[in-house]
Coordinates of N, CA and C in Angstrom, one line a residue:
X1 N 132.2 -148.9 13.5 CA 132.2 -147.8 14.4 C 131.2 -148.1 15.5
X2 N 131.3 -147.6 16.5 CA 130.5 -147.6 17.8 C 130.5 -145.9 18.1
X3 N 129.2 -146.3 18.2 CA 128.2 -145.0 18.5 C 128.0 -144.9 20.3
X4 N 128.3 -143.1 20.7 CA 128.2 -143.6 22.3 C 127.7 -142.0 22.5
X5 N 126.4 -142.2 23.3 CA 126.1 -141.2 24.3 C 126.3 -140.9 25.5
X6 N 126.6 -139.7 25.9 CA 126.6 -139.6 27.3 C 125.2 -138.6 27.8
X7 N 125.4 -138.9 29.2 CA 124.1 -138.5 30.1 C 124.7 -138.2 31.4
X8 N 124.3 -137.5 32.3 CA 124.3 -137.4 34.1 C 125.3 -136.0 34.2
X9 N 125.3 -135.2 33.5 CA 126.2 -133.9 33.5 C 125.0 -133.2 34.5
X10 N 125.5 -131.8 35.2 CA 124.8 -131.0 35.6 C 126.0 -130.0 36.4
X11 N 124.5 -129.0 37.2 CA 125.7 -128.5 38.1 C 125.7 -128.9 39.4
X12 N 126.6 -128.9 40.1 CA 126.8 -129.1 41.7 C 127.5 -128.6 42.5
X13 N 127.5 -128.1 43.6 CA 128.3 -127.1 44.1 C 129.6 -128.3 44.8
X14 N 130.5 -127.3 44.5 CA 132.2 -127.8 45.1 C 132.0 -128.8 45.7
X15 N 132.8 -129.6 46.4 CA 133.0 -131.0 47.0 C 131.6 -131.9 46.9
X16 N 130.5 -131.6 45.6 CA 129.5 -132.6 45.1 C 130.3 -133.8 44.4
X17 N 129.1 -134.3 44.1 CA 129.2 -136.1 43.5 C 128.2 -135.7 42.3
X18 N 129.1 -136.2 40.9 CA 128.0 -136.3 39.7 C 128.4 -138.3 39.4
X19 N 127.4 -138.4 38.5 CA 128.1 -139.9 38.1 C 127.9 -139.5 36.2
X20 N 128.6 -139.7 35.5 CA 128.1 -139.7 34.1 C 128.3 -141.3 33.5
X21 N 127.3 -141.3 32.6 CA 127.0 -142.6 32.2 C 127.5 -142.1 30.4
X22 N 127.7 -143.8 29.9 CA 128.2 -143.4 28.6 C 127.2 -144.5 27.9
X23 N 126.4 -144.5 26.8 CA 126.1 -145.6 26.5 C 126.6 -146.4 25.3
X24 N 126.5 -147.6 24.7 CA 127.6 -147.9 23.6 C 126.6 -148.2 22.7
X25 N 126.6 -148.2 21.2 CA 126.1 -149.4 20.5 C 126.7 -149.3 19.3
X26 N 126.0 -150.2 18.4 CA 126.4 -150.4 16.9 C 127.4 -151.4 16.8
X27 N 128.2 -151.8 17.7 CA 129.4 -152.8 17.9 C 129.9 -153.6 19.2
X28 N 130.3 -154.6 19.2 CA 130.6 -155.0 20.5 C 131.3 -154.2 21.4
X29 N 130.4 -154.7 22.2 CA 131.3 -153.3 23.6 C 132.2 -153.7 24.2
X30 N 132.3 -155.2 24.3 CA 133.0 -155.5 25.1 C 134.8 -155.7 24.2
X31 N 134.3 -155.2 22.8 CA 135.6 -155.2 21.8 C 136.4 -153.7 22.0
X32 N 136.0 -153.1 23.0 CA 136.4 -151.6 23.1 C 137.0 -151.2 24.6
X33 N 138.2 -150.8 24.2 CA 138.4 -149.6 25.4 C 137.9 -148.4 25.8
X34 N 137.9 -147.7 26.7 CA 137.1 -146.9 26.6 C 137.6 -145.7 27.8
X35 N 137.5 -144.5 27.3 CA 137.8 -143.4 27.8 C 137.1 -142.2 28.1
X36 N 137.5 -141.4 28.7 CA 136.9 -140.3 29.5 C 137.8 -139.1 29.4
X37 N 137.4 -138.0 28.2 CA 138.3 -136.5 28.0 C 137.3 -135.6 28.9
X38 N 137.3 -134.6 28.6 CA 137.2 -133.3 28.9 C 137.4 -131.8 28.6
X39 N 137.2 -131.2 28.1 CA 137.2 -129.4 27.5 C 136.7 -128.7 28.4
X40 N 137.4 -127.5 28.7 CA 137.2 -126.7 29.6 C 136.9 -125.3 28.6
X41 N 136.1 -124.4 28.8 CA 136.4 -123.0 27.9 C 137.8 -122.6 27.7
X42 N 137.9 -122.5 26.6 CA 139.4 -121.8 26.3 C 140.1 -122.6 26.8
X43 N 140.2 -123.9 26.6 CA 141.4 -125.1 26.9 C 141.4 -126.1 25.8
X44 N 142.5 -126.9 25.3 CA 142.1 -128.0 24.6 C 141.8 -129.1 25.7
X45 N 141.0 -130.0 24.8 CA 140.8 -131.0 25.8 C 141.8 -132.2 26.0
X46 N 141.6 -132.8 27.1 CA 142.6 -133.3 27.9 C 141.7 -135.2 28.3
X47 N 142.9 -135.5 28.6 CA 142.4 -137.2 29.1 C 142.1 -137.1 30.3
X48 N 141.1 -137.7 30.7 CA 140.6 -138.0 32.4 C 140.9 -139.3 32.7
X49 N 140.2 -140.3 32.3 CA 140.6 -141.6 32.8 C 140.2 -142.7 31.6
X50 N 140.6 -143.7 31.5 CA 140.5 -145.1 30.7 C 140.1 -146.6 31.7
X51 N 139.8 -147.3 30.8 CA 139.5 -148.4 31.2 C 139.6 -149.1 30.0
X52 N 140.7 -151.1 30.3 CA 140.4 -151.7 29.8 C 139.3 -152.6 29.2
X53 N 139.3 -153.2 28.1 CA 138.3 -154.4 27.5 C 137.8 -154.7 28.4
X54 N 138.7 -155.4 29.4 CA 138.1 -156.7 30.4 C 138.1 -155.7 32.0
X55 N 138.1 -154.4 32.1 CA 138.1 -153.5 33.3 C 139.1 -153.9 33.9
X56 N 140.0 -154.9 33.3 CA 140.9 -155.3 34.8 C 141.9 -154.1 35.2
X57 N 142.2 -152.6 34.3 CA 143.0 -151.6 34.7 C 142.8 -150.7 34.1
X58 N 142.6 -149.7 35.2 CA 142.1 -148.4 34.8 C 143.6 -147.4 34.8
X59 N 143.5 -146.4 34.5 CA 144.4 -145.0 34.5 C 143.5 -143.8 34.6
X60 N 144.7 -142.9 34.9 CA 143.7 -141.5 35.9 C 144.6 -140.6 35.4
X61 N 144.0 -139.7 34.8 CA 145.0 -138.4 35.1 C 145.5 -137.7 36.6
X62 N 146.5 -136.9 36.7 CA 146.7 -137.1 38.0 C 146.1 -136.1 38.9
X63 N 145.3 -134.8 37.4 CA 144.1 -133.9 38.4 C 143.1 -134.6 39.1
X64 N 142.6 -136.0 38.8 CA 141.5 -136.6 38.8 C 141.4 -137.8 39.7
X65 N 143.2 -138.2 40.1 CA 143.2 -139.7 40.8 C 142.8 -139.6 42.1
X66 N 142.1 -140.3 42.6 CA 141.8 -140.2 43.9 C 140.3 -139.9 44.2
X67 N 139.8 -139.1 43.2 CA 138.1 -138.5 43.3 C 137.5 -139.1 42.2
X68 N 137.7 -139.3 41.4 CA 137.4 -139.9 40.2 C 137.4 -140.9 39.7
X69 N 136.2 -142.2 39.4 CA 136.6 -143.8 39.2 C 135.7 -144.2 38.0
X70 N 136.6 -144.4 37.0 CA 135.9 -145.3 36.3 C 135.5 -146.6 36.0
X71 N 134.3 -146.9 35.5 CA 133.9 -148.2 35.7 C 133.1 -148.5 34.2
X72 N 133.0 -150.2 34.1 CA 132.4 -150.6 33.2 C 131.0 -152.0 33.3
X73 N 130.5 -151.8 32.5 CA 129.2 -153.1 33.0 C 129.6 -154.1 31.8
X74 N 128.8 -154.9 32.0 CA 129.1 -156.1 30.8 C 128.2 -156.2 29.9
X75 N 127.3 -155.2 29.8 CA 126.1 -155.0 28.8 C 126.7 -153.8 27.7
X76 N 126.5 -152.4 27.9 CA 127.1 -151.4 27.2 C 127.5 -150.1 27.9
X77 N 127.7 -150.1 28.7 CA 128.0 -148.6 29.7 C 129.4 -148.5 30.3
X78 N 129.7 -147.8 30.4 CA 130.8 -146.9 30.8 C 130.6 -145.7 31.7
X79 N 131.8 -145.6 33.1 CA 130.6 -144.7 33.7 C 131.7 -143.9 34.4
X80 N 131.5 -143.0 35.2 CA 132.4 -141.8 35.7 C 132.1 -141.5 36.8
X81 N 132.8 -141.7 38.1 CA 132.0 -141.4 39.2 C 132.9 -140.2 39.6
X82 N 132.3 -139.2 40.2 CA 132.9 -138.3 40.4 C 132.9 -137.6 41.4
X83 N 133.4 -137.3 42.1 CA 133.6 -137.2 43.8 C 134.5 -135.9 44.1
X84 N 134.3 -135.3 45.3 CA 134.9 -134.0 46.0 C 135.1 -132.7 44.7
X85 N 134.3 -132.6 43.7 CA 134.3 -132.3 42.8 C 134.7 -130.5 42.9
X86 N 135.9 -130.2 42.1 CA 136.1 -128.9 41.9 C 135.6 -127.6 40.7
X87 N 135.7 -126.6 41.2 CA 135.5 -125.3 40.3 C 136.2 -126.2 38.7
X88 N 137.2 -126.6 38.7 CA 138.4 -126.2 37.7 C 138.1 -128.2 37.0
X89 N 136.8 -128.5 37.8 CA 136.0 -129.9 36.9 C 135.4 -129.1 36.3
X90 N 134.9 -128.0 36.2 CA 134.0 -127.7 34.8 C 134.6 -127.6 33.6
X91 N 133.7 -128.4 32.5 CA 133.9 -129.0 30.9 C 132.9 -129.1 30.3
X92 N 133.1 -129.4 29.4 CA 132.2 -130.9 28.6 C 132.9 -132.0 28.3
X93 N 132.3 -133.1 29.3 CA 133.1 -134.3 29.7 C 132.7 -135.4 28.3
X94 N 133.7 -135.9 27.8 CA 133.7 -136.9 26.0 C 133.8 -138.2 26.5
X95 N 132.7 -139.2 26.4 CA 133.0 -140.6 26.4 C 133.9 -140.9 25.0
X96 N 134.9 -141.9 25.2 CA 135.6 -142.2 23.6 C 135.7 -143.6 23.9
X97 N 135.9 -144.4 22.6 CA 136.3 -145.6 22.7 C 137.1 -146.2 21.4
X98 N 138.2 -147.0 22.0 CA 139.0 -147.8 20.6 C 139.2 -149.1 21.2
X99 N 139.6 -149.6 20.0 CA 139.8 -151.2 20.2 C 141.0 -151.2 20.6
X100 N 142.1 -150.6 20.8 CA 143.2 -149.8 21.7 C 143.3 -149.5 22.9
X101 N 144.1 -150.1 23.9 CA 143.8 -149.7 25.5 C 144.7 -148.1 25.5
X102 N 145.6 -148.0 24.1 CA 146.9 -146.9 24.7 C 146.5 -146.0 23.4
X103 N 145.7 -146.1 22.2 CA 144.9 -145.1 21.5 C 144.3 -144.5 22.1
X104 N 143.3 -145.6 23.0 CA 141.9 -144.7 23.5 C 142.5 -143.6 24.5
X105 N 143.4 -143.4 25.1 CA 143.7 -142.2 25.6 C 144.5 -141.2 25.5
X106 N 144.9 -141.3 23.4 CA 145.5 -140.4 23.0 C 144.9 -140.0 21.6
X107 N 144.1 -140.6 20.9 CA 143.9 -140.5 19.7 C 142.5 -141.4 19.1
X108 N 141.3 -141.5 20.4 CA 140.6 -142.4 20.0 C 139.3 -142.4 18.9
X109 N 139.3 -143.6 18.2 CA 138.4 -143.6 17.4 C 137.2 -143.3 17.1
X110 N 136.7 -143.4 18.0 CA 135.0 -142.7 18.3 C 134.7 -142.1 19.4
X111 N 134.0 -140.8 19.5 CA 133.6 -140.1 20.3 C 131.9 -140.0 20.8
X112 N 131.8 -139.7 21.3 CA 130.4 -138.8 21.9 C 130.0 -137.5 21.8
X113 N 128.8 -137.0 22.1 CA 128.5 -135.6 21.5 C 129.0 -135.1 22.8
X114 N 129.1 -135.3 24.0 CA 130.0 -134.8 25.0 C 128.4 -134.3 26.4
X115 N 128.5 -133.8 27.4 CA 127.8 -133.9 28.6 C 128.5 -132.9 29.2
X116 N 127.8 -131.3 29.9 CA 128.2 -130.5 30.3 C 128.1 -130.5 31.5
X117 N 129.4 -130.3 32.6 CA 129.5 -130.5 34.1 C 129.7 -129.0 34.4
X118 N 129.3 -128.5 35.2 CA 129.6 -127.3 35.9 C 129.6 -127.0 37.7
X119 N 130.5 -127.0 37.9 CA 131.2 -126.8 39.7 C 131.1 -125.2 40.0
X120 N 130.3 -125.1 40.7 CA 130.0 -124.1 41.7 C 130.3 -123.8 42.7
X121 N 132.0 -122.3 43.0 CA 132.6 -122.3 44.3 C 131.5 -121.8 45.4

């Protein structure tokens, strides 16, 4: 199992920029895919975006394509850049990761305690 925190939540008013960071350990990171949910109050949570082992391909939900980029380092991080940011972005945003490029964004094996974003009309 791989253990992952996240960090960089806060609040920001409408069309702000957050970045959240994910950190990995306990296992190789670079043996993991890795993904990006979200929970809204009173919603189940939903997939935001993934990224391959090797970063060569990402995927986006399609609330999120365009403002939203994920990225990866070659040490242990995972990261969420987040851009023109809306009311209906507020959650608690979930780093996840599987040794799966097409689990991790439906059923992945390790989570994070999650990082609260809040958008301000």
């Amino acid at each position: 199992q791989v253990q992952l925190v996240e960090s960089g939540g806060g609040s920001v008013q409408a069309g702000g920029s957050l970045r959240l960071f994910c950190a990995a350990s306990g296992r190789t990171f670079s043996s993991y895919a890795m993904a990006w949910f979200r929970q809204a109050p009173g919603k189940e949570r939903e997939f935001v975006a993934s990224i391959t082992r090797s970063a060569g391909s990402t995927y986006y939900a399609d609330s999120v394509k365009g403002r939203f980029t994920i990225s990866r380092d070659n040490a242990n991080t995972v990261y969420l850049q987040m851009n023109g940011l809306k009311p209906e972005d507020t959650a608690i945003y979930y780093c996840a990761a599987d040794v799966s490029i097409e689990r991790v964004g439906l059923r992945p094996g390790s989570w994070g305690q999650g990082t609260q974003v809040t958008v301000s009309s």
